[in-house]
PDB file of C-alpha atoms in Angstrom:
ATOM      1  CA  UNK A 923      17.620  12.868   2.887  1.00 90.00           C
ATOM      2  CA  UNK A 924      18.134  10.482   0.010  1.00 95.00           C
ATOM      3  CA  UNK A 925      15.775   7.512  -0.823  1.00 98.00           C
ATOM      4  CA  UNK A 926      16.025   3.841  -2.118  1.00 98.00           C
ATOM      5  CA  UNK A 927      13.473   2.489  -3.584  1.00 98.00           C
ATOM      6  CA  UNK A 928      12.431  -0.940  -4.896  1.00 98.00           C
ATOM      7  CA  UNK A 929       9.443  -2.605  -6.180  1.00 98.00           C
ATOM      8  CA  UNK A 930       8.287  -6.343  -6.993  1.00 98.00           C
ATOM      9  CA  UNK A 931       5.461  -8.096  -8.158  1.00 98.00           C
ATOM     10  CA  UNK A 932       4.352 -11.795  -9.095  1.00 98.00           C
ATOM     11  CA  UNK A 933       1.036 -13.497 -10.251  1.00 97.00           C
ATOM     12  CA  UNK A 934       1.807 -16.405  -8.014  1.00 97.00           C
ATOM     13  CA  UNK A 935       1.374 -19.843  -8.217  1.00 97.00           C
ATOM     14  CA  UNK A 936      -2.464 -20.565  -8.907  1.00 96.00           C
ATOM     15  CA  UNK A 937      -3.866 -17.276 -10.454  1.00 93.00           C
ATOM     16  CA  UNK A 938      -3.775 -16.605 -14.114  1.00 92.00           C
ATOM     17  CA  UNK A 939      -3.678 -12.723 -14.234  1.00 94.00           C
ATOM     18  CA  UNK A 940      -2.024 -10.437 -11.455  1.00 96.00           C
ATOM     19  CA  UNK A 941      -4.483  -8.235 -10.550  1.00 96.00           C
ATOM     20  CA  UNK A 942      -2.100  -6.308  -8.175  1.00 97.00           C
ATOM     21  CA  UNK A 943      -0.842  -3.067  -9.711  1.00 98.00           C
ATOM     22  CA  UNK A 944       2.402  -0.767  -8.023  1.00 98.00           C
ATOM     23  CA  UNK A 945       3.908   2.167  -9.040  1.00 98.00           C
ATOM     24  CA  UNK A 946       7.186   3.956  -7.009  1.00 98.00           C
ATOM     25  CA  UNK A 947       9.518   6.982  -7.990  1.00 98.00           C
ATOM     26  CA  UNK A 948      11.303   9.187  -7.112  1.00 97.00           C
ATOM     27  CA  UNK A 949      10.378  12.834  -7.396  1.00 95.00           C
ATOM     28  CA  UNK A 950      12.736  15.904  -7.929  1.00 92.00           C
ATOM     29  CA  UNK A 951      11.401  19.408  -6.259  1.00 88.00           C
ATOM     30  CA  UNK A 952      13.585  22.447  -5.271  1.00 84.00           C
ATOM     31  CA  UNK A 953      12.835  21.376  -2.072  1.00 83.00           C
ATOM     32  CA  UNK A 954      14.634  17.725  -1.922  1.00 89.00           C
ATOM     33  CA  UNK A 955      13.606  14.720  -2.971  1.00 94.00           C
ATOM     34  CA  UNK A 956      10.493  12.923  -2.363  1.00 96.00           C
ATOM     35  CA  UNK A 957       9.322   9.401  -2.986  1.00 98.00           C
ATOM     36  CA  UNK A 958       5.806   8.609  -4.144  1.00 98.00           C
ATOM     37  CA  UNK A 959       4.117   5.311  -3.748  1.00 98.00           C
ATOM     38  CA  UNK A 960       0.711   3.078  -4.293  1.00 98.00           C
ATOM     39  CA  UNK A 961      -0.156  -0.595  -4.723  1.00 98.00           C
ATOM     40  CA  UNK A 962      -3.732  -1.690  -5.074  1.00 98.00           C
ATOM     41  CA  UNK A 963      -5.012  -5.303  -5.066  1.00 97.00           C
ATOM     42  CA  UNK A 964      -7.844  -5.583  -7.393  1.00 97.00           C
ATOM     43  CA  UNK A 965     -10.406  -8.186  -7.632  1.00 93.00           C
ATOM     44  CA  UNK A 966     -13.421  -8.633  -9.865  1.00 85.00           C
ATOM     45  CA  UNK A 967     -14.658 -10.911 -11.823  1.00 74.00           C
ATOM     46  CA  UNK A 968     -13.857 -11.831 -15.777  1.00 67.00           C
ATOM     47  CA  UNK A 969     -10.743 -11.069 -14.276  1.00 76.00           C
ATOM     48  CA  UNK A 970     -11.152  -7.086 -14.511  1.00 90.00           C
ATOM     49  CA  UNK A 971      -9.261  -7.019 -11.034  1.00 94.00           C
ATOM     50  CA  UNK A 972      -6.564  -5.008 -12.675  1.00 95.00           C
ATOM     51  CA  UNK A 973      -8.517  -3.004 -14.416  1.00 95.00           C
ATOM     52  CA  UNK A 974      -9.641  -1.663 -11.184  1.00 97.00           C
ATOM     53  CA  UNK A 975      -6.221  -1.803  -9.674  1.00 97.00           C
ATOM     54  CA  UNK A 976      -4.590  -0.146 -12.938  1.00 97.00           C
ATOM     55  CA  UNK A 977      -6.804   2.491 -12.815  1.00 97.00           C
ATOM     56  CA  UNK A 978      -6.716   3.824  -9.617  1.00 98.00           C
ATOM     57  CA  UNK A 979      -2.429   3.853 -10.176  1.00 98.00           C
ATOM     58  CA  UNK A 980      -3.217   5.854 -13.285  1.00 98.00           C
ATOM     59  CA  UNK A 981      -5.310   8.480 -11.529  1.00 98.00           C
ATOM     60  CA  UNK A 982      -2.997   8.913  -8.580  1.00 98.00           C
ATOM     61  CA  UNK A 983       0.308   9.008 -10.913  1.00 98.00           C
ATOM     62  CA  UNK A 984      -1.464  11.829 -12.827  1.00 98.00           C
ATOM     63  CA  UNK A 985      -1.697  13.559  -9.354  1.00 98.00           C
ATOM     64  CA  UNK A 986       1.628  13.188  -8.847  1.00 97.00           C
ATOM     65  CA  UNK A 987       2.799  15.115 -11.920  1.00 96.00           C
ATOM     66  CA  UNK A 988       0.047  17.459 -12.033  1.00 95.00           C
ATOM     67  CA  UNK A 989      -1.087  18.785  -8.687  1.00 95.00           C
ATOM     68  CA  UNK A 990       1.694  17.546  -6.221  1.00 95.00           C
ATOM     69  CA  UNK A 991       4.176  20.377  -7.754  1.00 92.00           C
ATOM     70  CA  UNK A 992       1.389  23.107  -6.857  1.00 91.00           C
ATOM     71  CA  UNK A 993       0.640  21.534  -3.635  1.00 90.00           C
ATOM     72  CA  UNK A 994       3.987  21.887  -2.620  1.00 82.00           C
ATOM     73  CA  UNK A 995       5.241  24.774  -4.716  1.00 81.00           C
ATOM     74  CA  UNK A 996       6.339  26.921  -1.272  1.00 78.00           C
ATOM     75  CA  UNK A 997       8.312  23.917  -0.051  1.00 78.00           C
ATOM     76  CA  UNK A 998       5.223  22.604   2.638  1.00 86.00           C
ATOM     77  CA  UNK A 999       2.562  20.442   2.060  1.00 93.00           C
ATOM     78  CA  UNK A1000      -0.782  21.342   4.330  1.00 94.00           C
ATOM     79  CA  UNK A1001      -2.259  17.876   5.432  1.00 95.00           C
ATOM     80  CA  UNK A1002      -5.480  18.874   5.093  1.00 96.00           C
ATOM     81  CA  UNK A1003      -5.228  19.985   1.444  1.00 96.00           C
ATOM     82  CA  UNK A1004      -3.222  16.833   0.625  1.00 97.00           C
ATOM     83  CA  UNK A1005      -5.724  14.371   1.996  1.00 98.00           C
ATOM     84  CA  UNK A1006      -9.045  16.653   0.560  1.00 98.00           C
ATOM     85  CA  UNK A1007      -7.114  15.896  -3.195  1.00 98.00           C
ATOM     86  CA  UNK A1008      -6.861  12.306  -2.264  1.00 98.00           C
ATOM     87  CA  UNK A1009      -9.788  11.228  -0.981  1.00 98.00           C
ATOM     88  CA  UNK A1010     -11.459  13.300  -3.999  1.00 98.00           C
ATOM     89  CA  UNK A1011      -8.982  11.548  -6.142  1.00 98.00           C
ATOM     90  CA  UNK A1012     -10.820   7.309  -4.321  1.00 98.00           C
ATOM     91  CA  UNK A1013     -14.291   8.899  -4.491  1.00 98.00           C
ATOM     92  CA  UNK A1014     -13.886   9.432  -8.434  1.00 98.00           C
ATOM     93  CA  UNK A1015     -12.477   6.168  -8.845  1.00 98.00           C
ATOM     94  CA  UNK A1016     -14.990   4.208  -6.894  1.00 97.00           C
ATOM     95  CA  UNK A1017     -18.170   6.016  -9.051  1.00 97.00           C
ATOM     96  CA  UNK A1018     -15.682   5.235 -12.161  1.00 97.00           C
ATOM     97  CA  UNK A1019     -15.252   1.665 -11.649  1.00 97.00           C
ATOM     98  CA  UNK A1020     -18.749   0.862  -9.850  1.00 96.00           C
ATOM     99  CA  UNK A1021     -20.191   2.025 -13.241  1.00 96.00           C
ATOM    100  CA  UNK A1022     -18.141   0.312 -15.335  1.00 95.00           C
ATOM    101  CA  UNK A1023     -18.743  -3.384 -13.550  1.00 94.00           C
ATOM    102  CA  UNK A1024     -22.135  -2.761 -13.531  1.00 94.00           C
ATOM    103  CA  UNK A1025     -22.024  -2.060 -17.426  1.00 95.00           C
ATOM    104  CA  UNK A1026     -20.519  -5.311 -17.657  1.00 92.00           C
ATOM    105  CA  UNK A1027     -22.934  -7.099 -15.072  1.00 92.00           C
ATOM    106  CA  UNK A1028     -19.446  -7.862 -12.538  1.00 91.00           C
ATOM    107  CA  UNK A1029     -18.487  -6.398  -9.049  1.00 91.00           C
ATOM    108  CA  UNK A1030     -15.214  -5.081  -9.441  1.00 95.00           C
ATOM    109  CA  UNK A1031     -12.818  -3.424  -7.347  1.00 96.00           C
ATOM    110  CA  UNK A1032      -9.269  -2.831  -5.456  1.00 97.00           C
ATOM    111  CA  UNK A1033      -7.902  -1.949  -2.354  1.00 97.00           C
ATOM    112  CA  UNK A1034      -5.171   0.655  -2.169  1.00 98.00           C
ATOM    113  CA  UNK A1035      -2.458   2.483   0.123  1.00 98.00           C
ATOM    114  CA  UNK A1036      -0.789   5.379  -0.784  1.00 98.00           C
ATOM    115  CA  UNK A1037       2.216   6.918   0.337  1.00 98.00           C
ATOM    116  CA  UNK A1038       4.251  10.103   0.089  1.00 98.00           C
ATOM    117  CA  UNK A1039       7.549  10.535   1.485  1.00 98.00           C
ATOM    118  CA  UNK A1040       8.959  14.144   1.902  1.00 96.00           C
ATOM    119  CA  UNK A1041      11.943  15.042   3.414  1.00 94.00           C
ATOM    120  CA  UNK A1042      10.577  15.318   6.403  1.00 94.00           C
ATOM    121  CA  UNK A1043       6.933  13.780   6.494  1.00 96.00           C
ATOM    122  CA  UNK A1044       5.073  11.012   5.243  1.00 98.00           C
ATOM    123  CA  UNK A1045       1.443  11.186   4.134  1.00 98.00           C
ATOM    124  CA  UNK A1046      -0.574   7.763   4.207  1.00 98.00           C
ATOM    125  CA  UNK A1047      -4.083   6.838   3.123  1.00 98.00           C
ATOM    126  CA  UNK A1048      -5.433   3.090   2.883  1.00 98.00           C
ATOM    127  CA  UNK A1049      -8.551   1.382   1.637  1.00 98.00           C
ATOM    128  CA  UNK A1050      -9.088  -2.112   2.340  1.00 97.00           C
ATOM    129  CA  UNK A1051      -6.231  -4.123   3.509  1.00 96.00           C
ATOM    130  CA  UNK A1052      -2.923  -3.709   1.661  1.00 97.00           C
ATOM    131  CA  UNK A1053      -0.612  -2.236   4.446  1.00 98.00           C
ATOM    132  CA  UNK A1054       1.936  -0.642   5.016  1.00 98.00           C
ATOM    133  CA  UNK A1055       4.757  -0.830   7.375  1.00 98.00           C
ATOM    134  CA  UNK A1056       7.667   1.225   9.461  1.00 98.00           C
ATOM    135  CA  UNK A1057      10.968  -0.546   9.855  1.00 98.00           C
ATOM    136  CA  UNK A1058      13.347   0.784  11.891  1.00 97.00           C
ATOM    137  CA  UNK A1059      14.206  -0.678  15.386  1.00 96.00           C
ATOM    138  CA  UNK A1060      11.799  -2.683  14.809  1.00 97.00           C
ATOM    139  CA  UNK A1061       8.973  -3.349  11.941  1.00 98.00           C
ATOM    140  CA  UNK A1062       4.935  -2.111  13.091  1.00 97.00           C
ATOM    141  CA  UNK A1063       2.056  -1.615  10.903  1.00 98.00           C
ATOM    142  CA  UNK A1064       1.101   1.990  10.217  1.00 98.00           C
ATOM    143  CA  UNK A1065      -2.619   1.088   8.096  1.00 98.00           C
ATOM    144  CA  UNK A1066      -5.203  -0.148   9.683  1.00 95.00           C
ATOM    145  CA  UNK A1067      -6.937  -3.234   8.077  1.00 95.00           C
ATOM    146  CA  UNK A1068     -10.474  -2.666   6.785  1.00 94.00           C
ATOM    147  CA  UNK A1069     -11.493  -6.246   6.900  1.00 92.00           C
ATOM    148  CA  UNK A1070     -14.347  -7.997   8.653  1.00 92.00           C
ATOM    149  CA  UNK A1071     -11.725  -9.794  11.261  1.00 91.00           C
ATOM    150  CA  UNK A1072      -9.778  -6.648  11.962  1.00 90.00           C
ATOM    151  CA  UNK A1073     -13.514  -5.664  13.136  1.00 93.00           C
ATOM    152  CA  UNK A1074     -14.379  -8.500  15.239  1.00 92.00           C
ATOM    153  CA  UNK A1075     -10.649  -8.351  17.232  1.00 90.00           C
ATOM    154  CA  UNK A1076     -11.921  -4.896  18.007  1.00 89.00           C
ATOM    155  CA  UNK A1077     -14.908  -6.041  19.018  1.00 92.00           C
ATOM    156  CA  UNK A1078     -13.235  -8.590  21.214  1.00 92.00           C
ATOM    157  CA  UNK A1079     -15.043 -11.961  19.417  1.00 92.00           C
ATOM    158  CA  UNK A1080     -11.822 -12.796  18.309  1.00 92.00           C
ATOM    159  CA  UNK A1081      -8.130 -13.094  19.278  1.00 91.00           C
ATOM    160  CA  UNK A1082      -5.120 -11.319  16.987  1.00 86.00           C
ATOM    161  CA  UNK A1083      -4.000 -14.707  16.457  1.00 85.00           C
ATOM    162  CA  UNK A1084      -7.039 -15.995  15.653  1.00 89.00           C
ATOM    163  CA  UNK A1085      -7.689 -13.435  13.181  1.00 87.00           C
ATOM    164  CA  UNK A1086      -4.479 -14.254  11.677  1.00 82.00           C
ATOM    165  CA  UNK A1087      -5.810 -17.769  10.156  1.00 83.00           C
ATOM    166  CA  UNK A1088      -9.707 -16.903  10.456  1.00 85.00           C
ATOM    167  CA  UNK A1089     -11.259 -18.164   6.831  1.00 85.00           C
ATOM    168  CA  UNK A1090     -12.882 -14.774   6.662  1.00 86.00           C
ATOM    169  CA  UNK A1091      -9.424 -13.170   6.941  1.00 83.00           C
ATOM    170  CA  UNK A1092      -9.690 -11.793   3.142  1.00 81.00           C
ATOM    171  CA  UNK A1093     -12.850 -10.268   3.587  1.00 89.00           C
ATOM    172  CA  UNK A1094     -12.931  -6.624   3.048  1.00 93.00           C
ATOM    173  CA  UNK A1095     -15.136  -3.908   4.896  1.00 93.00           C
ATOM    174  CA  UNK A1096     -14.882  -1.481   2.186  1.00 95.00           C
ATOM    175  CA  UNK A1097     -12.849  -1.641  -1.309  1.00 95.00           C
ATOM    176  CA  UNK A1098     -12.643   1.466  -4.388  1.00 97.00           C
ATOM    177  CA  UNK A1099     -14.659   0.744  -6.861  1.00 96.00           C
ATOM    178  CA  UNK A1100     -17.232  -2.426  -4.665  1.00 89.00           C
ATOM    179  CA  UNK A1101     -18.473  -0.275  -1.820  1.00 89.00           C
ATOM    180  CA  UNK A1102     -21.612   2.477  -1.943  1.00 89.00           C
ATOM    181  CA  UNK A1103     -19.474   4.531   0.322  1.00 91.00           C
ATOM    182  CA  UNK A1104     -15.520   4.495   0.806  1.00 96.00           C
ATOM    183  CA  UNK A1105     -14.341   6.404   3.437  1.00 96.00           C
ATOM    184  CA  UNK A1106     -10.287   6.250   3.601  1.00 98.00           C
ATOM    185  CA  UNK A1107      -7.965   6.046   6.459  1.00 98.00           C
ATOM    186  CA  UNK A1108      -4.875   8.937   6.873  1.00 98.00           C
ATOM    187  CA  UNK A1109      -1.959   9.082   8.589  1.00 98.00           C
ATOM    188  CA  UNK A1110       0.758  11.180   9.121  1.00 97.00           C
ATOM    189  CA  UNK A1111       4.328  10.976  10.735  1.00 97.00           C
ATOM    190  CA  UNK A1112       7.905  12.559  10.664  1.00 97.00           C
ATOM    191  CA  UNK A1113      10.021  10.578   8.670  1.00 97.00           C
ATOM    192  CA  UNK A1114      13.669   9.707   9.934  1.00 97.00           C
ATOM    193  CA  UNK A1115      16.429   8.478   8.845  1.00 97.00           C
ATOM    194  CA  UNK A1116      17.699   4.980   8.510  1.00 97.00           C
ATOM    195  CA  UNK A1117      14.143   4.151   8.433  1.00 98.00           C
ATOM    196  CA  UNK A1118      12.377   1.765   5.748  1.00 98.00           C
ATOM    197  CA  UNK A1119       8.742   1.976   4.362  1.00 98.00           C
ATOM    198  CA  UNK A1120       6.904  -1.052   3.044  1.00 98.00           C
ATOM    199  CA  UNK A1121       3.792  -1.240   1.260  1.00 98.00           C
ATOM    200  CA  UNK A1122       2.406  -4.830   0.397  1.00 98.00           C
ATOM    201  CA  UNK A1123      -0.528  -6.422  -0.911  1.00 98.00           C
ATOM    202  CA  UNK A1124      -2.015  -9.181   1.404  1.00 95.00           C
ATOM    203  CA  UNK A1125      -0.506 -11.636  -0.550  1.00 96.00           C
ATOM    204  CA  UNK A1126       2.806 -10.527   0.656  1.00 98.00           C
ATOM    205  CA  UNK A1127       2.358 -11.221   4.137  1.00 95.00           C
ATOM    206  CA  UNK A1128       0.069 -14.222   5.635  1.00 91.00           C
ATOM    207  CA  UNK A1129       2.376 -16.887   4.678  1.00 95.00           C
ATOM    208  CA  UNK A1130       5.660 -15.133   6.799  1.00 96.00           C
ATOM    209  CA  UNK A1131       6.080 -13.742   9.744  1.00 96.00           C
ATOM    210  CA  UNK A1132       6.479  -9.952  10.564  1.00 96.00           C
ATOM    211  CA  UNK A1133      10.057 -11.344  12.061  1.00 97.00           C
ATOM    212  CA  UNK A1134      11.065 -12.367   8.776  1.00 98.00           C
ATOM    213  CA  UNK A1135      10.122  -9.301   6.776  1.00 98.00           C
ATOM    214  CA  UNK A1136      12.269  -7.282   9.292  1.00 98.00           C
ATOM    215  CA  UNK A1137      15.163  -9.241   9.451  1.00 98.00           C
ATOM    216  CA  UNK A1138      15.250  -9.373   5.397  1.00 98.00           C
ATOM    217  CA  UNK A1139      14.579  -5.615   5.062  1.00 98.00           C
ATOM    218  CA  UNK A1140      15.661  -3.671   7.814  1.00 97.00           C
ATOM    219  CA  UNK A1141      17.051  -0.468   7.165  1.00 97.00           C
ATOM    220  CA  UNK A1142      20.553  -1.569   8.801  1.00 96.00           C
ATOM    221  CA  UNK A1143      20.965  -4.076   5.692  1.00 96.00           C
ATOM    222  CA  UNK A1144      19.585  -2.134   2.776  1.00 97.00           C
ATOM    223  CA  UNK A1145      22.541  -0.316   1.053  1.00 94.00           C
ATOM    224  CA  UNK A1146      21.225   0.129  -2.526  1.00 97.00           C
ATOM    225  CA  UNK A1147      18.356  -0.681  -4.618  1.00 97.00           C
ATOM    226  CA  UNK A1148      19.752  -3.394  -5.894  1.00 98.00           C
ATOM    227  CA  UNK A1149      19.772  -4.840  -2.386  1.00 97.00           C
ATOM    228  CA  UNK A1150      16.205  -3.911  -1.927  1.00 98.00           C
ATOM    229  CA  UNK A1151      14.771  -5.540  -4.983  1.00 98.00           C
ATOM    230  CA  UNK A1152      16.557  -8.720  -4.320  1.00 98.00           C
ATOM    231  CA  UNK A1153      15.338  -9.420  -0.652  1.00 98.00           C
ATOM    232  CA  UNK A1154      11.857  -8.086  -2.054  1.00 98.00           C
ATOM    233  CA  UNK A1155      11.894 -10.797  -4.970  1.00 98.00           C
ATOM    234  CA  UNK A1156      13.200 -13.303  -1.909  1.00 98.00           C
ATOM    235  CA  UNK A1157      10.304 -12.876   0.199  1.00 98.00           C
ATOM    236  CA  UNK A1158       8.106 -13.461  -2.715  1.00 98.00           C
ATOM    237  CA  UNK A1159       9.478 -16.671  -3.379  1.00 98.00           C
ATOM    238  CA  UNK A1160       9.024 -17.813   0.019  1.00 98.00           C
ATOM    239  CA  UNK A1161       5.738 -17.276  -0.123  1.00 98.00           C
ATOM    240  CA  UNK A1162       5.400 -19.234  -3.012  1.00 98.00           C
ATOM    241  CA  UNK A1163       7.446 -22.285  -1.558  1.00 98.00           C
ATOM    242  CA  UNK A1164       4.830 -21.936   1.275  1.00 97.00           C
ATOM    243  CA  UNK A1165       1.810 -21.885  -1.189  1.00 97.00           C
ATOM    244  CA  UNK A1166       0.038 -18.698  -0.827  1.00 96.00           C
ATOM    245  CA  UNK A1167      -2.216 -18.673  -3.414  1.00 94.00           C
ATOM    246  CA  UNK A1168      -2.707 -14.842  -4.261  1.00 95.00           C
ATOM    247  CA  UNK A1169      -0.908 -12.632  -6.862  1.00 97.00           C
ATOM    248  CA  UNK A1170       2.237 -11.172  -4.435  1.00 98.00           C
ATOM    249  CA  UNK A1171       3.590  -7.535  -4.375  1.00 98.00           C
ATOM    250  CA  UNK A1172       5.253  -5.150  -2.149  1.00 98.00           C
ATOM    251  CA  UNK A1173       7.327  -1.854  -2.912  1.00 98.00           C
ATOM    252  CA  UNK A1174      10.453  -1.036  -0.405  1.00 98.00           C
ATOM    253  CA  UNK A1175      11.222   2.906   0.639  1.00 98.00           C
ATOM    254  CA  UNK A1176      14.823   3.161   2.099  1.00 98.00           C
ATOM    255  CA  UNK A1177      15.179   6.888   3.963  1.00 98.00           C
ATOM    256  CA  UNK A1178      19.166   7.058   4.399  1.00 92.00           C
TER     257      UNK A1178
END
């Protein structure tokens, strides 16, 4: 399988520093291609958000070029393995950046979904409540918001459509770097093809609708990267025109 892949980010209209960090590439291997992604929303005070965010990208992109190729050196990639190294990998980071806000006398910290697309599985971990989505015949969330609303619709207090405009909406469970104890979530899946995966910051998405991210970036109408960055960078600017207030960012995976 061959992959496009796109990525676009924007401080917004009101903030003064994007605190949002995203990397995605492409990765050679004797095995086929694979496609590595992660976007973290950062927050803190002084505006050390992206500190947090930037630093968890950093310590995941060094994974990338240093243990993936041994992980995968036979041409498979044991699930368990792979999420042990991650989850060590957001357990570092949280001690890392805990210290260094409280050095500083500021909470800081940053949510964060990874992903890693193989040629024929995808690997998934999330903290807090950037997301990540599957388009194909249609668009559904794969993550699994760790935010105090996500909690109370599973408690039943709330409605999904209530959660959707709750005040509360932004307020995490858990984050890397602000939490005692982070415990990530993982998924797995087979990837096919003509599929799409989207990863996106919060900022991305409460201002439009699930229907409008599909029918901008379904896999039926992405034929390049080119394509991809330019319906990303679209939806951004909606958002704006609708006011969202946060820093905006979302990275496109095209499986063809």
């Amino acid at each position: 399988m061959n992959f496009y892949i796109a990525g676009q980010t924007d401080v917004g209209i009101v903030k003064s520093t994007n605190q949002d960090s995203l990397l995605v590439k492409k990765i050679t291997t004797d095995y086929g291609g694979m496609v590595f992604a992660i976007l973290c929303d950062g927050m803190g005070g002084l505006a050390k958000g992206e500190l947090a965010s930037a630093t968890v990208i950093r310590a995941f992109d060094e994974w990338a070029q240093n243990e993936l190729p041994i992980l995968g050196q036979n041409g498979h990639i044991d699930d368990m393995s792979l999420k042990n190294q991650w989850e060590r990998i957001i357990l570092e980071q949280n001690v890392k950046i805990k210290n260094y806000g409280m050095s500083i006398g500021v909470n800081i910290g940053t949510t964060a979904v990874i992903l890693l697309v193989t040629q024929n599985r995808y690997y998934l971990m999330n903290v807090g409540d950037s997301r990540a989505y599957l388009l194909s015949d249609d668009i559904r969330v794969l993550t699994k918001d760790q935010t105090l609303v996500e909690r109370e619709v599973e408690l039943g207090n709330i409605t999904r459509e209530q959660a959707e405009v709750d005040p509360r909406r932004s307020v995490l469970l858990q984050c890397v770097g602000a939490s005692e104890n982070v415990i990530p979530d993982m998924f797995y899946g087979e990837v096919m093809p003509n599929t799409a995966f989207l990863l996106c910051s919060d900022g991305f998405r409460h201002e439009i609708t699930p229907q409008e991210i599909y029918a901008n970036l379904n896999p039926d109408i992405i034929l390049d990267s080119n394509e991809a960055n330019s319906r990303l960078r679209m939806l951004i600017t909606l958002n704006m025109q609708r006011n969202e207030r946060d820093n905006i960012t979302a990275a496109l995976i095209k499986v063809q």
